[in-house]
Short mmCIF file of C-alpha atoms in Angstrom, two decimals:
data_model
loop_
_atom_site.label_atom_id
_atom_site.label_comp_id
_atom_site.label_asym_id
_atom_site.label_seq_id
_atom_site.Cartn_x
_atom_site.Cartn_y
_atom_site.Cartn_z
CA UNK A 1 -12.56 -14.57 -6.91
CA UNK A 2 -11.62 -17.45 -8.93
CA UNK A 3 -14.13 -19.55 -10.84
CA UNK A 4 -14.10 -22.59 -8.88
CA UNK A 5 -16.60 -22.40 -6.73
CA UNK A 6 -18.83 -21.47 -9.81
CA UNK A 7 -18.00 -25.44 -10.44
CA UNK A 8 -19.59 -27.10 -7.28
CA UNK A 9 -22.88 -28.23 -9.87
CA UNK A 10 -25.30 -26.14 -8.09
CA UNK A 11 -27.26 -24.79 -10.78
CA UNK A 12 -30.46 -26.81 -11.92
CA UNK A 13 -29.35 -29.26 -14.46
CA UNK A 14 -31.30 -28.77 -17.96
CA UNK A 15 -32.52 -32.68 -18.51
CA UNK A 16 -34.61 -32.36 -14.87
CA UNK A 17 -36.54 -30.06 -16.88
CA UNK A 18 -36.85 -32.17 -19.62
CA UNK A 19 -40.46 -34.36 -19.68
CA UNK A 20 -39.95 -36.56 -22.91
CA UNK A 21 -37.30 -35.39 -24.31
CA UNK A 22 -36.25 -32.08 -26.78
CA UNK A 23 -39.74 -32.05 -28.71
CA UNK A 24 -41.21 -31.24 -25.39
CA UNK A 25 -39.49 -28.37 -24.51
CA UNK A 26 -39.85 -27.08 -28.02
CA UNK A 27 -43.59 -27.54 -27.58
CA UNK A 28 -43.79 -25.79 -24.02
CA UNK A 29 -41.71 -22.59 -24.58
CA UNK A 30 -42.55 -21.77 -20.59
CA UNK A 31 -40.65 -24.56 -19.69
CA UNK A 32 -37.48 -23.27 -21.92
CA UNK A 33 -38.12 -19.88 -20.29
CA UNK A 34 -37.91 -21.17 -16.86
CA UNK A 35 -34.92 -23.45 -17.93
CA UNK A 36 -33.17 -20.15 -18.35
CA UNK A 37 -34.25 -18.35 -15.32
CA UNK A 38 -33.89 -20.91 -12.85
CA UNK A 39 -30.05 -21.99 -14.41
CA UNK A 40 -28.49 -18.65 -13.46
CA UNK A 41 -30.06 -17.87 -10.15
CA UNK A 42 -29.55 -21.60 -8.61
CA UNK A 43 -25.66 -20.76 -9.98
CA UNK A 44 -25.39 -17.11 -8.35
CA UNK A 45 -26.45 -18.50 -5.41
CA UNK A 46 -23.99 -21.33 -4.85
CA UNK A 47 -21.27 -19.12 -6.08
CA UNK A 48 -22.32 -16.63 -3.62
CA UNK A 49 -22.39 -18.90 -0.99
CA UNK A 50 -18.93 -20.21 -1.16
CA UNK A 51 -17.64 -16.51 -2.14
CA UNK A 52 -18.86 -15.72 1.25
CA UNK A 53 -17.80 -18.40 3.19
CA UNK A 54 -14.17 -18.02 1.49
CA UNK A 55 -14.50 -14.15 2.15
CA UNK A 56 -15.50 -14.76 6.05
CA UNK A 57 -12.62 -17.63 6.45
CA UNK A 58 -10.45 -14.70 5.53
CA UNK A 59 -11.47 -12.33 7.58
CA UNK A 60 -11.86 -14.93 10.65
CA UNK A 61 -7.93 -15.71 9.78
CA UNK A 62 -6.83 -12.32 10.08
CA UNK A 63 -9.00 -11.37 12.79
CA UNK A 64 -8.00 -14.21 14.93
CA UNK A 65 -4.16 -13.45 14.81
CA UNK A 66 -4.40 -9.77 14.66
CA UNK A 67 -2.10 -7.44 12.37
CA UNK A 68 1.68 -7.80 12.68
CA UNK A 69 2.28 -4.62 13.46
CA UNK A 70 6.37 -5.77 14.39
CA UNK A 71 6.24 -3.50 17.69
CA UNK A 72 6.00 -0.25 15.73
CA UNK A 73 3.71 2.55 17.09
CA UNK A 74 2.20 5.64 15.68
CA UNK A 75 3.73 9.01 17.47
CA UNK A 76 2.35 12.39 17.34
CA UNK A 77 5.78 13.93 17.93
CA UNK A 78 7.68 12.29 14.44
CA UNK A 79 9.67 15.02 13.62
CA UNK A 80 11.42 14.25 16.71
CA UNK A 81 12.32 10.94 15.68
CA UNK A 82 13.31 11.77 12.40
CA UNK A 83 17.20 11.63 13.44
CA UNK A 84 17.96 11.86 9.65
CA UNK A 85 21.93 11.00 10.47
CA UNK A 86 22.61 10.26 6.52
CA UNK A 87 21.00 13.32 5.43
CA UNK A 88 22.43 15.33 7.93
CA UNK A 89 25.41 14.86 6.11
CA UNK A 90 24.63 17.11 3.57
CA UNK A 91 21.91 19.77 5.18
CA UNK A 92 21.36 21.36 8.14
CA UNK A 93 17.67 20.81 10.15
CA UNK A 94 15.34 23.64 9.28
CA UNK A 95 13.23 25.51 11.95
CA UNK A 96 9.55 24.78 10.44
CA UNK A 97 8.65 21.36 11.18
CA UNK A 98 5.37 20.00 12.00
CA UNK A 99 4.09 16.54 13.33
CA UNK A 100 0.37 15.27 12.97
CA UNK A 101 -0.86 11.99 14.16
CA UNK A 102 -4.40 10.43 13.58
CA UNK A 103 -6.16 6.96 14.67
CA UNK A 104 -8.96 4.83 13.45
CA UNK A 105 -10.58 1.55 14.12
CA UNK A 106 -8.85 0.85 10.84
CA UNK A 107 -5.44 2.58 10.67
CA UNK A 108 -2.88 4.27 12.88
CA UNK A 109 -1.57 7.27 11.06
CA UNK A 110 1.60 9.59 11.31
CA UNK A 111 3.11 12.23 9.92
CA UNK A 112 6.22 14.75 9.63
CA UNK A 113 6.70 17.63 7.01
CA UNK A 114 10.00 20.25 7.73
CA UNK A 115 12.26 22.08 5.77
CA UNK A 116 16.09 21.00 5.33
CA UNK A 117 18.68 23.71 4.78
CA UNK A 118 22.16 24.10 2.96
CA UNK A 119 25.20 23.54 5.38
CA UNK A 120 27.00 26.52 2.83
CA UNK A 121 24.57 28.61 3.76
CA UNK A 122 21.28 29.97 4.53
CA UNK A 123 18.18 29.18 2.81
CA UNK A 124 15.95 26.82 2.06
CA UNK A 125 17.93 23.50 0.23
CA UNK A 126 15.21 20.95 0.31
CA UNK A 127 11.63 20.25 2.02
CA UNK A 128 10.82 16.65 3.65
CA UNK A 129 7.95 14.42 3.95
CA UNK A 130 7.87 11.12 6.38
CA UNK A 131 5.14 9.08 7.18
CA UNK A 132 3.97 5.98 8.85
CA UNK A 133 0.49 3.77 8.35
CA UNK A 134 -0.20 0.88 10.68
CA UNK A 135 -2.99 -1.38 9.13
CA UNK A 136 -4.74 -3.06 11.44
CA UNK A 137 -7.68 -4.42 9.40
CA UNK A 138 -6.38 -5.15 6.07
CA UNK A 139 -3.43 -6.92 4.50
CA UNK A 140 -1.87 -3.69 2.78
CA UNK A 141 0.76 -6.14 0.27
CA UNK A 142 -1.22 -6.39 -2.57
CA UNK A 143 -1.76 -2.22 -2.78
CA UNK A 144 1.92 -2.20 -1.82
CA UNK A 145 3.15 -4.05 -4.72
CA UNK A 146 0.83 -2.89 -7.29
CA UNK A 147 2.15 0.85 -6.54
CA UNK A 148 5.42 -0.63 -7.19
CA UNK A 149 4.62 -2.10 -10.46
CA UNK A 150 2.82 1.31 -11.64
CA UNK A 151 5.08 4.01 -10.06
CA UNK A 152 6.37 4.57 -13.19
CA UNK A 153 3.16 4.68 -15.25
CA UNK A 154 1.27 7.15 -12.91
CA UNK A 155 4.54 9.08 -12.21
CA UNK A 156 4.41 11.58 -16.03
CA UNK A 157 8.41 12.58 -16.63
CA UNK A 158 11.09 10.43 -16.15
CA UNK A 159 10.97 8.37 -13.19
CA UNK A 160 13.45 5.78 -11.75
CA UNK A 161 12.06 3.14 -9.41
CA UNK A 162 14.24 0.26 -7.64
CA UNK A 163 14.13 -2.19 -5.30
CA UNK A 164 15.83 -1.27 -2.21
CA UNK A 165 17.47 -4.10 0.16
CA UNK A 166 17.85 -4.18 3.62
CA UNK A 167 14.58 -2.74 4.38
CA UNK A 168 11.55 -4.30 6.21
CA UNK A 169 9.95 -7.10 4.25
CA UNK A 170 10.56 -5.04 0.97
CA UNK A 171 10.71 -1.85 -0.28
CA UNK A 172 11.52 0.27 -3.49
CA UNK A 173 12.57 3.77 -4.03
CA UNK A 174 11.60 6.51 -6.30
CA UNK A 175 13.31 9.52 -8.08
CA UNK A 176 11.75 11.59 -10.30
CA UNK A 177 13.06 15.37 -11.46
CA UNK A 178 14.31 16.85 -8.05
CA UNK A 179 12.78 14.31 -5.36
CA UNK A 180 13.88 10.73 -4.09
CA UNK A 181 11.11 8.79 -2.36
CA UNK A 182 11.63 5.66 -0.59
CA UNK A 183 8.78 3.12 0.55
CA UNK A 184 8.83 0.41 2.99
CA UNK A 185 6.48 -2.41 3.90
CA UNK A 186 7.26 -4.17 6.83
CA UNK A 187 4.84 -6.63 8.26
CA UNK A 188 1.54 -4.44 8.81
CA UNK A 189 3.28 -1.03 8.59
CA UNK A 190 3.72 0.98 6.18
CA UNK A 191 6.60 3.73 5.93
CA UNK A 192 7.54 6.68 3.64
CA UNK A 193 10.36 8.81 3.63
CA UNK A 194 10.51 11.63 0.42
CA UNK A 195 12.73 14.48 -0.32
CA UNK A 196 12.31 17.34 -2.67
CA UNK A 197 15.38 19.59 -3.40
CA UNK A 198 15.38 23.54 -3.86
CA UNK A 199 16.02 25.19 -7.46
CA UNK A 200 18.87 26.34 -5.31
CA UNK A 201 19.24 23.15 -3.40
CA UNK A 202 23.27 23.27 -4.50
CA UNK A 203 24.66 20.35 -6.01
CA UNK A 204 22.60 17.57 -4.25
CA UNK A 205 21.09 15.86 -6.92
CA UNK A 206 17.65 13.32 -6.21
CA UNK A 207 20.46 10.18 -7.35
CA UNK A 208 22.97 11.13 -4.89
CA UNK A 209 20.05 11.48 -2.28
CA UNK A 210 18.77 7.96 -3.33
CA UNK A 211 20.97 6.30 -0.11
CA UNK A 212 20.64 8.76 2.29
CA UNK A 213 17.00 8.78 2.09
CA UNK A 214 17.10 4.96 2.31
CA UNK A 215 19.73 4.68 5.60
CA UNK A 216 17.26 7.80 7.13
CA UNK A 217 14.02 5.62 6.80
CA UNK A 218 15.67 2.79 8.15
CA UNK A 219 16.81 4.65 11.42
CA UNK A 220 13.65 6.59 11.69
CA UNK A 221 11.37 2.74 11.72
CA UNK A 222 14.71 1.87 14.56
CA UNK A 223 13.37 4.74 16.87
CA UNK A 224 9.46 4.66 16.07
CA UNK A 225 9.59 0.11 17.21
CA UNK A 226 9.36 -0.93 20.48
CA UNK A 227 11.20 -3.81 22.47
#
């Protein structure tokens, strides 16, 4: 909260306590205490007053034309939606795969984890992670771009971030040692897409999987909207 409404001239001015002039107060230390009681508390509470009547504008705003959501829905089956046709360029689907899905008053939730395998063989090449938040009582931006500004700082190693185009309202990926990570914010909802490749992943490198986790994310929010 800016200081502003701190301005609005609430507080008890100091010459109403003032009888005849400084002397007075000098003489009457009570009066100079209460001076500096009554100053503070008659500024809290017109500071609090218009802190809560911005804060309740606010919430009456967002309340009153809902969260823009853009159609998307939260399924408990998004490993089936997870086409991946960009990484399935370079791995084959893995059998272990497992959806989850969970709903509040607050958020929508849900979430896919599987294993990706090497088309030259058999094995495990690479794990993935997808997941989707609608927010549905809070603005999630600010949250979103401050864990874009401090990827790198809370990320220890190396670690790449850029801005990725094309995608929702805006979005930025992630590689650090052996996974690419890409994040979306579009509207209300909230999407993540992250691969991790195998010691023995072959020659798929997180920079080379940098697009093809991008182009999957973007197909995967496709298939999880609704006309």
């Amino acid at each position: 909260m800016e200081n502003g409404p701190w301005a609005a001239s609430g507080a008890i001015s100091e010459p109403e306590l003032v009888v005849s002039g400084p002397a007075a107060l000098a003489s009457r230390p009570e009066l100079l205490t209460a001076s500096r009681r009554r100053r503070p508390l008659g500024a809290l509470l017109v500071g609090a007053l218009a802190a809560s009547a911005v804060w309740g504008a606010g919430l009456y705003a967002f309340g009153a034309q809902g969260p823009d959501l853009r159609g998307y829905r939260a399924s408990d089956r998004l490993c089936s939606l997870l086409a991946m046709p960009h990484l399935a360029t370079v791995f084959d689907r893995g059998s272990r795969w497992e959806s989850t899905r969970s709903s509040s008053g607050a958020v929508d939730t849900a979430d896919c984890s599987g294993e990706l395998e090497r088309k030259e063989g058999t094995g495990r090449a690479a794990t993935i992670t997808a997941s989707m938040v609608l927010h549905k009582r809070t603005d999630p931006g600010a949250e979103f771009d401050a864990a874009r500004a401090t990827a790198a700082e809370r990320i220890p190693g190396r670690t790449e971030v850029r801005t990725a185009k094309g995608l929702g309202d805006r979005a930025y990926t992630v590689v650090h040692g052996r996974t690419a990570t890409v994040h979306v914010l579009d509207g209300d909802a909230e999407f993540t897409l992250s691969v991790s490749a195998a010691q023995a992943g072959g020659r798929v490198t997180p920079e080379r999987l940098r697009p093809l986790v991008a182009g999957d994310i973007g197909a995967l929010m496709r298939r999880v909207s609704t006309p």
